[in-house]
Structures are given as C-alpha cells and as structure tokens.
Coordinates of C-alpha atoms in Angstrom, one line a residue:
X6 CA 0.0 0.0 0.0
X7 CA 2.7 2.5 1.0
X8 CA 4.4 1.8 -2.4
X9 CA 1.2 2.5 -4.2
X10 CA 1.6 5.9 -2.6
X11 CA 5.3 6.6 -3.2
X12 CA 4.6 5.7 -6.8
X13 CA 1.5 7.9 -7.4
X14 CA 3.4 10.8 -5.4
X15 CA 6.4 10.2 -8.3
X16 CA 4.1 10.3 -11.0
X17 CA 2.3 13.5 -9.6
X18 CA 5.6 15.7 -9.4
X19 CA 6.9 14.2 -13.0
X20 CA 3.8 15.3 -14.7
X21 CA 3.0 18.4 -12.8
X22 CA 5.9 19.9 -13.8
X23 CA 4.0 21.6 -16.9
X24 CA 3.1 25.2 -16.3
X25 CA 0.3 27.3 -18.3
X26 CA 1.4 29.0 -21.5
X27 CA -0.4 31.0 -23.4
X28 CA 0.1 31.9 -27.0
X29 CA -1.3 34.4 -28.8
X30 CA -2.1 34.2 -32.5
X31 CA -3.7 36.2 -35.3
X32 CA -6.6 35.5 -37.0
X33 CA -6.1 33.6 -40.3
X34 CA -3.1 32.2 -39.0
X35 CA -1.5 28.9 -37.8
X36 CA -0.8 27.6 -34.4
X37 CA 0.6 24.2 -33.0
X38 CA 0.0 23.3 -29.4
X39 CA 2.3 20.3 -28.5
X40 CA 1.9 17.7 -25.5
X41 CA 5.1 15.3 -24.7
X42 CA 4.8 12.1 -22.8
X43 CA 8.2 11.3 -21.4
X44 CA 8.0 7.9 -19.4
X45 CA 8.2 5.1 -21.8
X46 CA 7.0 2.7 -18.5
X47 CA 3.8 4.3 -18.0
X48 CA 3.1 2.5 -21.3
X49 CA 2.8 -1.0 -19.6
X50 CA 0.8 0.0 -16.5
X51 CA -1.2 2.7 -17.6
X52 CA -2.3 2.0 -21.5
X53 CA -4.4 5.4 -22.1
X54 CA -3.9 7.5 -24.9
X55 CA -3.0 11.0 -24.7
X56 CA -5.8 13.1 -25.3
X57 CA -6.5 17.0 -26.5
X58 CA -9.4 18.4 -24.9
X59 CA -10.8 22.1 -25.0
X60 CA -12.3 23.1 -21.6
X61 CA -14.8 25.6 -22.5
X62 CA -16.7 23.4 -24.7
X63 CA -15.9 20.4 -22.7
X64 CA -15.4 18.8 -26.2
X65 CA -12.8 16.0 -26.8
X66 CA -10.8 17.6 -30.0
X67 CA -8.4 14.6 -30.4
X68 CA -7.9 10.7 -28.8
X69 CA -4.4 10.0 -29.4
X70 CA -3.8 10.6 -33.4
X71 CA -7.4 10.8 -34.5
X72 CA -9.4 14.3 -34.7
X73 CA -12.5 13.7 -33.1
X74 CA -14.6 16.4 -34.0
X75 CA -15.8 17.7 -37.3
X76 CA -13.4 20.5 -38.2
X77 CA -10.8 20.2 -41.7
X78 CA -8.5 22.9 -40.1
X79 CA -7.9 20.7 -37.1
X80 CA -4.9 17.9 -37.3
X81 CA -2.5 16.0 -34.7
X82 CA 1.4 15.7 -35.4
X83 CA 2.3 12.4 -33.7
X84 CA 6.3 12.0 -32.8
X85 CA 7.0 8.7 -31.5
X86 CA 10.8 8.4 -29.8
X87 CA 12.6 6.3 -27.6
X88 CA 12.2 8.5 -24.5
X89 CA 8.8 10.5 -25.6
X90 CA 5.7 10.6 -27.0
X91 CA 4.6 13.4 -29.2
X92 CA 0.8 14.6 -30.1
X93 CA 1.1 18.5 -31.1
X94 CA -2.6 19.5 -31.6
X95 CA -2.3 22.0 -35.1
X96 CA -4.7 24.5 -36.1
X97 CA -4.6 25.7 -39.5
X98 CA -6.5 29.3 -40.6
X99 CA -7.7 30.3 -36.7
X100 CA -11.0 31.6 -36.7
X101 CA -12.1 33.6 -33.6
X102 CA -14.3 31.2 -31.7
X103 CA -10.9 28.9 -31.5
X104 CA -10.0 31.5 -28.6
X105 CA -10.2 29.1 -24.9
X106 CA -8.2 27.0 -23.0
X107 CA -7.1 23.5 -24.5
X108 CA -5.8 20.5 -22.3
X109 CA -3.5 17.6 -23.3
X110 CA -4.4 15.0 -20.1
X111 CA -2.9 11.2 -20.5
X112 CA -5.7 9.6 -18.2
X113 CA -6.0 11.6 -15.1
X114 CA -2.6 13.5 -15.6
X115 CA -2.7 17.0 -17.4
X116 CA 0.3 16.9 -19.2
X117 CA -0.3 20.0 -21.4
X118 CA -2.3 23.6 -20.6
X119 CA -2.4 25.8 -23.5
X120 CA -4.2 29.4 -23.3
X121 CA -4.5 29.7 -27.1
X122 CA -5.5 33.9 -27.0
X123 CA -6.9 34.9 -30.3
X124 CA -6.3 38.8 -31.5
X125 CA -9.2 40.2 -33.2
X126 CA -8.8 43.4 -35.0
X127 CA -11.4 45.9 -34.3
X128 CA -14.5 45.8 -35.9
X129 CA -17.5 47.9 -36.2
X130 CA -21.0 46.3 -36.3
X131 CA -23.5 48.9 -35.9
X132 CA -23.9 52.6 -35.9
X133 CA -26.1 55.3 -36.4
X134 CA -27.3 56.9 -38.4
X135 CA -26.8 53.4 -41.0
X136 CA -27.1 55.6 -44.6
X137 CA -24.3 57.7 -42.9
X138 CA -25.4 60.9 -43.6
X139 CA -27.1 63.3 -41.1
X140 CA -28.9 66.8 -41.7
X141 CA -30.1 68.6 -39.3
X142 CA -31.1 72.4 -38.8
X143 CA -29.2 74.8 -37.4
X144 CA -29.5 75.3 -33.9
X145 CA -30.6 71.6 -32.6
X146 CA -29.2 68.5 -31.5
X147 CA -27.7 65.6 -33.3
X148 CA -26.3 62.2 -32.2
X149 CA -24.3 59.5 -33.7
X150 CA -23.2 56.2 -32.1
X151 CA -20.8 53.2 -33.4
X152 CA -20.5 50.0 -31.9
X153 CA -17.4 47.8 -31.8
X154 CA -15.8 44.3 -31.1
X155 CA -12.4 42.7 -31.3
X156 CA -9.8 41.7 -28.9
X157 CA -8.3 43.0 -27.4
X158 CA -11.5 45.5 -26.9
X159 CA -11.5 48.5 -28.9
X160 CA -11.1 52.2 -27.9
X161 CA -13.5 54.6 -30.0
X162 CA -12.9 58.1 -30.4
X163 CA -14.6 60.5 -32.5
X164 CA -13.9 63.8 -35.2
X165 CA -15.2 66.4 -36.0
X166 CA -14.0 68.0 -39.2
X167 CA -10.7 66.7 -38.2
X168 CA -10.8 68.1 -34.2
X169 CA -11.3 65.6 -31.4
X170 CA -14.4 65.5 -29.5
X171 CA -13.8 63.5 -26.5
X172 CA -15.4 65.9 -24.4
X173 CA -19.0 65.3 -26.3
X174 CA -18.9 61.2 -25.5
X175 CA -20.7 58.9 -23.7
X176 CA -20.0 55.3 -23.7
X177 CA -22.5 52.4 -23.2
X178 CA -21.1 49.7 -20.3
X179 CA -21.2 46.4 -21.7
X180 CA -21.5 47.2 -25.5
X181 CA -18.7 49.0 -26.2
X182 CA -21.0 51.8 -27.9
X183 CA -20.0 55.0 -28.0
X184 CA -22.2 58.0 -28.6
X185 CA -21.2 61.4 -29.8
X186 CA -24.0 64.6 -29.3
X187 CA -23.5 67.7 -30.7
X188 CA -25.8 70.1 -29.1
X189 CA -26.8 73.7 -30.7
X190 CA -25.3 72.4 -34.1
X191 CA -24.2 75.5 -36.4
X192 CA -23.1 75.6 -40.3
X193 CA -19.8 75.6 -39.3
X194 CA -20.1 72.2 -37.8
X195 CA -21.5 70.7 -41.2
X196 CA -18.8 68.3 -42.8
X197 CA -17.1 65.3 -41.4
X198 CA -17.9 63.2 -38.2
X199 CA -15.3 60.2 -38.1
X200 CA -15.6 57.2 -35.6
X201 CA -11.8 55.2 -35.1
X202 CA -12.0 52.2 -33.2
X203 CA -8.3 50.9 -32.4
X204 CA -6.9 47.7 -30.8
X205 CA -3.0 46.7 -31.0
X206 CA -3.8 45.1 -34.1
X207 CA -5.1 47.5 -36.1
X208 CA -7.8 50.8 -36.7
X209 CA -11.0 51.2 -38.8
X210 CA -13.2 54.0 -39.4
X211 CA -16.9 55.2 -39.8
X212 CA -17.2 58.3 -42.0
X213 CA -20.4 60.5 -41.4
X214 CA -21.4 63.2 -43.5
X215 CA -23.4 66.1 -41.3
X216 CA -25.3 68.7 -43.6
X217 CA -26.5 71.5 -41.7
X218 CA -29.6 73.6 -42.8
X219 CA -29.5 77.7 -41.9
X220 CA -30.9 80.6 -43.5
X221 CA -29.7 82.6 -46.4
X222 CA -26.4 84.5 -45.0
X223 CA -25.1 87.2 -47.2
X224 CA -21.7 88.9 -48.4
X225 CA -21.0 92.2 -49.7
X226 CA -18.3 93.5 -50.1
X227 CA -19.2 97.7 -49.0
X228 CA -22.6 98.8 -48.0
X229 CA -21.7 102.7 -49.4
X230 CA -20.9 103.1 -52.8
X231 CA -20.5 106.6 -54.7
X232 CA -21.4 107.1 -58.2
X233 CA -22.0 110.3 -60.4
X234 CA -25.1 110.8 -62.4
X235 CA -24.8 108.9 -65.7
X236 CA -22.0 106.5 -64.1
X237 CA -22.5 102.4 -64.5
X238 CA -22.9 101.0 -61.0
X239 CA -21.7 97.2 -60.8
X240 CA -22.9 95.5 -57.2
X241 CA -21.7 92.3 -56.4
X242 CA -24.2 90.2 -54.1
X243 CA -23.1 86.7 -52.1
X244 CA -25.4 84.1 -50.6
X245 CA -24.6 80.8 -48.7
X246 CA -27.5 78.7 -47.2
X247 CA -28.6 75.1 -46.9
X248 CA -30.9 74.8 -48.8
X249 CA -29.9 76.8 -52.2
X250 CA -32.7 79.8 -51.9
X251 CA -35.4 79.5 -54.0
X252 CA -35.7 83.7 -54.3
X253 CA -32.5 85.8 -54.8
X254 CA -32.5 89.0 -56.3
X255 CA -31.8 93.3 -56.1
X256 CA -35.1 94.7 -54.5
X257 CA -35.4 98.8 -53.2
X258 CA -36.7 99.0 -50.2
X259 CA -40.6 97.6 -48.8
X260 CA -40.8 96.9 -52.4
X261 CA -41.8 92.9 -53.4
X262 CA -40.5 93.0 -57.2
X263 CA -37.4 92.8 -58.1
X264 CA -35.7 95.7 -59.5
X265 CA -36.0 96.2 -63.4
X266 CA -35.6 100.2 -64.1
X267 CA -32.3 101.0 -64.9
X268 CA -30.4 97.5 -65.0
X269 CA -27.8 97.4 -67.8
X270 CA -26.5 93.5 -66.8
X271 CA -27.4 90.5 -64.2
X272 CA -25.8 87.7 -64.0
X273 CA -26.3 84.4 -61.7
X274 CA -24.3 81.6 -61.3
X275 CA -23.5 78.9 -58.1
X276 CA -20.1 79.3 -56.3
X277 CA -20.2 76.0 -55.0
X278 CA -23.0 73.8 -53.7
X279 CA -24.5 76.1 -51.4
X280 CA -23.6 79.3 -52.5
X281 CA -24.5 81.7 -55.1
X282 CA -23.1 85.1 -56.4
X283 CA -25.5 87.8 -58.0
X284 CA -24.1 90.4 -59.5
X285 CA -26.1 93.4 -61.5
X286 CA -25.0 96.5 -63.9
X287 CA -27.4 99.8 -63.2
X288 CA -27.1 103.0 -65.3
X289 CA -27.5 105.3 -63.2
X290 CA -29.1 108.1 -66.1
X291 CA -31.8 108.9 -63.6
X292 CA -31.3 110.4 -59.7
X293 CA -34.4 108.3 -59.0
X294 CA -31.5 105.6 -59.1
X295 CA -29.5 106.9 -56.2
X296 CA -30.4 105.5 -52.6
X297 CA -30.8 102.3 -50.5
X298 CA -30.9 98.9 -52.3
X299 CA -31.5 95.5 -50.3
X300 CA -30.3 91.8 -52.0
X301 CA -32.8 89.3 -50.1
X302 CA -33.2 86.0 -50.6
X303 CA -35.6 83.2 -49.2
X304 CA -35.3 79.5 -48.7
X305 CA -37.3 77.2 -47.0
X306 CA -36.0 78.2 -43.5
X307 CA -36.9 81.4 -44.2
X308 CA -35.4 84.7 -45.6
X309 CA -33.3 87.2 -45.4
X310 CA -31.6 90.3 -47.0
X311 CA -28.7 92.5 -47.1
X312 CA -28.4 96.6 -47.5
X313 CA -26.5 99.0 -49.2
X314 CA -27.0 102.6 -50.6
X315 CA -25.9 104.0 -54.2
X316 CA -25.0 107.5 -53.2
X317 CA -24.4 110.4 -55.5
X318 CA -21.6 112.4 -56.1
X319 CA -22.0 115.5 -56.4
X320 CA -19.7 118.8 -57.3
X321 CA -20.9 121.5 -55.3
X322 CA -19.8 124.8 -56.2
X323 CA -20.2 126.8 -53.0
X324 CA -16.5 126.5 -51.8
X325 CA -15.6 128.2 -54.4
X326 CA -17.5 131.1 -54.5
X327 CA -17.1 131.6 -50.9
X328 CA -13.6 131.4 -51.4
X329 CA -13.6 134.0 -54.5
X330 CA -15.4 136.4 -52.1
X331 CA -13.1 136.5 -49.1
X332 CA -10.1 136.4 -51.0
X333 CA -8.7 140.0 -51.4
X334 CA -7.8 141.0 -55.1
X335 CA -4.9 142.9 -56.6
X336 CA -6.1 146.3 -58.0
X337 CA -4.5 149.1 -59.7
X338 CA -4.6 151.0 -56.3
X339 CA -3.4 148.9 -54.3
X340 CA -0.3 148.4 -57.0
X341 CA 0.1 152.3 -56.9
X342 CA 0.4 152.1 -53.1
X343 CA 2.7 149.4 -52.8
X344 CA 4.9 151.2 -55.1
X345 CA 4.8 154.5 -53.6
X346 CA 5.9 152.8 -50.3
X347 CA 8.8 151.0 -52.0
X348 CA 10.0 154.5 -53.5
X349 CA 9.8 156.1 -49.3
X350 CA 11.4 152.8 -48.4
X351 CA 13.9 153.7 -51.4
X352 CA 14.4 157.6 -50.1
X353 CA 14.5 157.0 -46.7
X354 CA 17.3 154.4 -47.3
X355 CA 19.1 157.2 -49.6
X356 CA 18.9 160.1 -46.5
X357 CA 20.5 157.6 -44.1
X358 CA 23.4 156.7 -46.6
X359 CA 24.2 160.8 -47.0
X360 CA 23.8 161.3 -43.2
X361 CA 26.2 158.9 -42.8
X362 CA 28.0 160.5 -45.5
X363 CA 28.4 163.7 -43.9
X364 CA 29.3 162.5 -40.5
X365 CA 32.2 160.8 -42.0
X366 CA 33.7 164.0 -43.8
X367 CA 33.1 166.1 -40.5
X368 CA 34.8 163.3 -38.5
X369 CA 37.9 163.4 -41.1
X370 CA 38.3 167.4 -41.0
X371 CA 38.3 167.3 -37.0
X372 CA 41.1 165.0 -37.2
X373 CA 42.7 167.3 -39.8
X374 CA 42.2 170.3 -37.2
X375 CA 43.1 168.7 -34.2
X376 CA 46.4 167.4 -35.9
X377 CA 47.5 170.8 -37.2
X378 CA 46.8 172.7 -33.4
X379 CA 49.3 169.6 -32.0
X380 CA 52.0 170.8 -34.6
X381 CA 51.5 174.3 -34.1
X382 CA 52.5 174.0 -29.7
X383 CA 55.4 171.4 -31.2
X384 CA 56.6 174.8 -33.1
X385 CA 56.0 177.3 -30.2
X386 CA 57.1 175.7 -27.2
X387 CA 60.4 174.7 -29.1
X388 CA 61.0 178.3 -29.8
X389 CA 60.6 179.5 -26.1
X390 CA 63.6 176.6 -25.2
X391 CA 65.7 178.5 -27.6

C-alpha cells in the first residue's frame, strides 16, 4: 500500500511539472500546441492514450492521433521516440471562436495547458445613423453612435472636421457603444464626423457626412458706394444657405418685385453647392436711381436680405465762390500804393546813406584840425627853449 503511494506521489511531481502558456495568434493564421509524454513505463501500467481536450466546450478535440470532431483545419502531429511521445494539436487558418483553454491529459494526468489567446482586429457592427449621412437644422441637436468588437476590446474616439471631440462622448457599459451629441449644431459644424476604433492590431473608421440647414447668409463687399449721375454702377451680391434659396434677387426697399428700371446686366451663377453670387449693372441716367438697395433671398427656413446705398456724387460749387469772395484782389490802387511805399522805403534808405555821409567827412576834417593845433605847440614851445 505504501508503495502505491510513493509511486503515485512520483508520478504526480513528474507530470505536474508543466506550467500554463499562453500563445497568442492572429486571426487567419497557424498555431501548434504540443503535449510530450516522457516515461516510456507508463506504457505497460497505464495504456491510455494521450488526449487533446478544449475546456470551454468540454469537447474531446483529439484521442491520441485521431481528430474527433468535425473540423478540416484541425490535425494531430504524432512524434514517436525512444524516450517521448509526441501529439502536437495543429490548427490551420484560426478563426475567432478557436480563442479558450485547450488541455493535453494522459488519463487523469494533465500533461499540457495551453491558453491559445486569439487577436481580433477591431471591428464595427452597428452605428447610427446606418445611410451615414445626417442633416439637421441649425440650432438643434444631433447624435451619432458606433458599436465595436475585437480583442483586445476597442477604444473609440470621435472627429469632427478633423478636431477631437472626446469631451461630447458617452460610452455604453457592456457594448462598447460609443455616442457622440453635438448640441446647438451651427453651419460651421456641417462636414465630417469620423468614428476610429483601435486595438494593437489594427484601426478602422466610420465616416459620417453632417449637412447643416441655416438661413440665407449674405456677403457684400461695401454697403456705401459713390457714383455720379450717368455712371454704370456694378454690385456684387453673395449668398450661402442650406438649402440653395429659391428667391435671390436686387429689390429697393418695402418693395416685393425685383428691380427692373435701370439694369444694364445681371448675372447668376453657383459658387459651390451652397452658394450663389448675384451680380447686376445699373445706369444710373436717372437720380431716381440713387439710394438704398437690399439683395434678399428666401429659402425654405426662411429669408433674409442684405443693404446697401448708391449715393451720388456731387460737385458743389459753394466752396468756391465763398472762397472767391473772401479772398482779397490785386487792383491798380493797391499796385500804386505798394509802389509809392517801396520808393519812401527807397528815399529814406538814400537820406541815411548821406547822413552817414556827412558824418564821416566832418569826423575826417576834426582829425585834420586837431592834428594841425598839435603841430603848431610842437613849433612854439620849441621856440621859447631857444
């Protein structure tokens, strides 16, 4: 009895030597799982063949060298050696539901614990709204949602013309749905909503298209333009709105039909989808033709319109009269006075020269004088030393 026990104890630490692997593998791909038997004696005592066995199923996938279940991509790789058995389980093209935990056991003995871990690439299965396109009028609420699986699970993040939103999420426990809300949509949000769901294998990508309905919004370029009488006035009127306006046209003011007096050209083409450019030619031949102008245009949202003014120009005379009249003019008289003053100026000039004149000569015969008095006491007072 005791040897009974000594021998089982021998078998358990030789077998449980094994430790649990796990393998990971790609989808489409080809794994082996092997399972080595290494006493040769256990062969006489204990006859039972070494079996594969998948535990989440509880299914038998293999008794020795024989697959038995129904499945073409399963197969066993017997190695028989002097010291060894061989029965490597091989699994050609693996296919998602081949993820779980397979056992090779030789009776009661596991010899074998594989964790075969399948990678899935992400992939998306639903989402909303399914034609992929959204409109929506400007102002509301819109929502979009995607749904995705793989393994490892997916992260989903959202765009937005490009910019992340991962501010406007909310994400469904359980289902791995994600849901993006955009509340108080405007035209500026209309264009791309992405959805990326990524793994460590690999990313793919919903692509939404979000059209945005608004009012007609319009572009010109000035709201003041001057123009003379007889001039040919060119206006140039833009309009963007979702949908294309029905009504776009030059209208004066309270005034339901279109302008028609005075219009030379008009011309009316589409800028891109949801734009169009007006653009009219008035001769101005009348000054009934001068003042305010509005371009209006009307969709199904509703309408709207644009001002601007046709001012005249006009050359006003007044400046220069009222500069002729305070401006002194250059008579006769006052040339005859302006002469006579130059001539006093002249004279007066003249008197101080000869003043000066004079002076000079006086100055010269006092020095004459005063010279011949010195040379007359030189004479005299040498005649007294005699």
């Amino acid at each position: 009895m005791l040897s009974i026990v000594i021998i089982t104890l021998i078998l358990q630490q030789f077998y449980s030597t094994y430790q649990l692997e796990t393998i990971q593998t790609a989808l489409s791909s080809t794994v082996e799982l092997a399972c080595s038997l290494t006493n040769q004696n256990i062969e006489s005592t204990n006859p039972a063949k070494i079996v594969w066995i998948r535990d989440d199923q509880a299914d038998i996938v293999s008794l020795d060298s024989i697959i038995t279940v129904r499945d073409h991509r399963l197969s066993i790789l017997s190695m028989n050696n002097i010291d060894h058995q061989d029965r490597i389980l091989r699994i050609t093209n693996i296919e998602e539901q081949d993820h779980g935990l397979y056992r090779c056991i030789h009776g009661d003995i596991t010899l074998n614990e594989i964790f075969l871990d399948v990678l899935v690439p992400p992939r998306i299965i639903s989402h909303s709204p399914e034609h992929m396109r959204m409109t929506v009028r400007e102002g509301n609420d819109v929502q979009f949602s995607c749904t995705a699986t793989g393994h490892p699970t997916p992260s989903i993040i959202w765009h937005v013309n490009g910019l992340l939103k991962s501010d406007l999420v909310t994400m469904i426990e359980g289902k791995n749905e994600s849901i993006l809300i955009l509340r108080n949509v405007s035209r500026f949000d209309a264009g791309r909503v992405d959805c990326s769901a990524s793994n460590t294998l690999s990313t793919v990508n919903r692509q939404f298209l979000l059209y945005v309905k608004y009012k007609p919004i319009f572009t010109i370029p000035f709201q003041l333009f001057h123009f003379r009488l007889h001039d040919s006035a060119t206006i140039i009127c833009q309009v963007c709105s979702i949908p294309l306006p029905i009504i776009f046209d030059f209208f004066r003011p309270k005034q339901s039909d279109p302008i028609s007096n005075g219009i030379k050209e008009k011309s009316d083409k589409f800028i891109n989808q949801t734009c169009r450019q007006l653009t009219i030619t008035i001769y101005l031949n009348d000054a009934s033709l001068f003042g305010p102008y509005v371009c209006r245009a009307r969709n199904s949202l509703g309408v709207n319109h644009a001002e601007f003014i046709l001012k005249e120009i006009i050359q006003s005379t007044k400046r220069m009269k009222y500069i002729t009249e305070h401006r002194p003019s250059i008579t006769l008289s006052m040339i005859t006075n302006l002469s006579s003053t130059l001539m006093i100026n002249n004279e007066n000039e003249s008197s101080k020269r000869n003043i000066q004149l004079n002076n000079k000569i006086i100055s010269q015969k006092n020095q004459s004088y005063k010279s011949s008095i010195s040379i007359l006491l030189l004479i005299i007072l040498s005649f007294i030393m005699i």
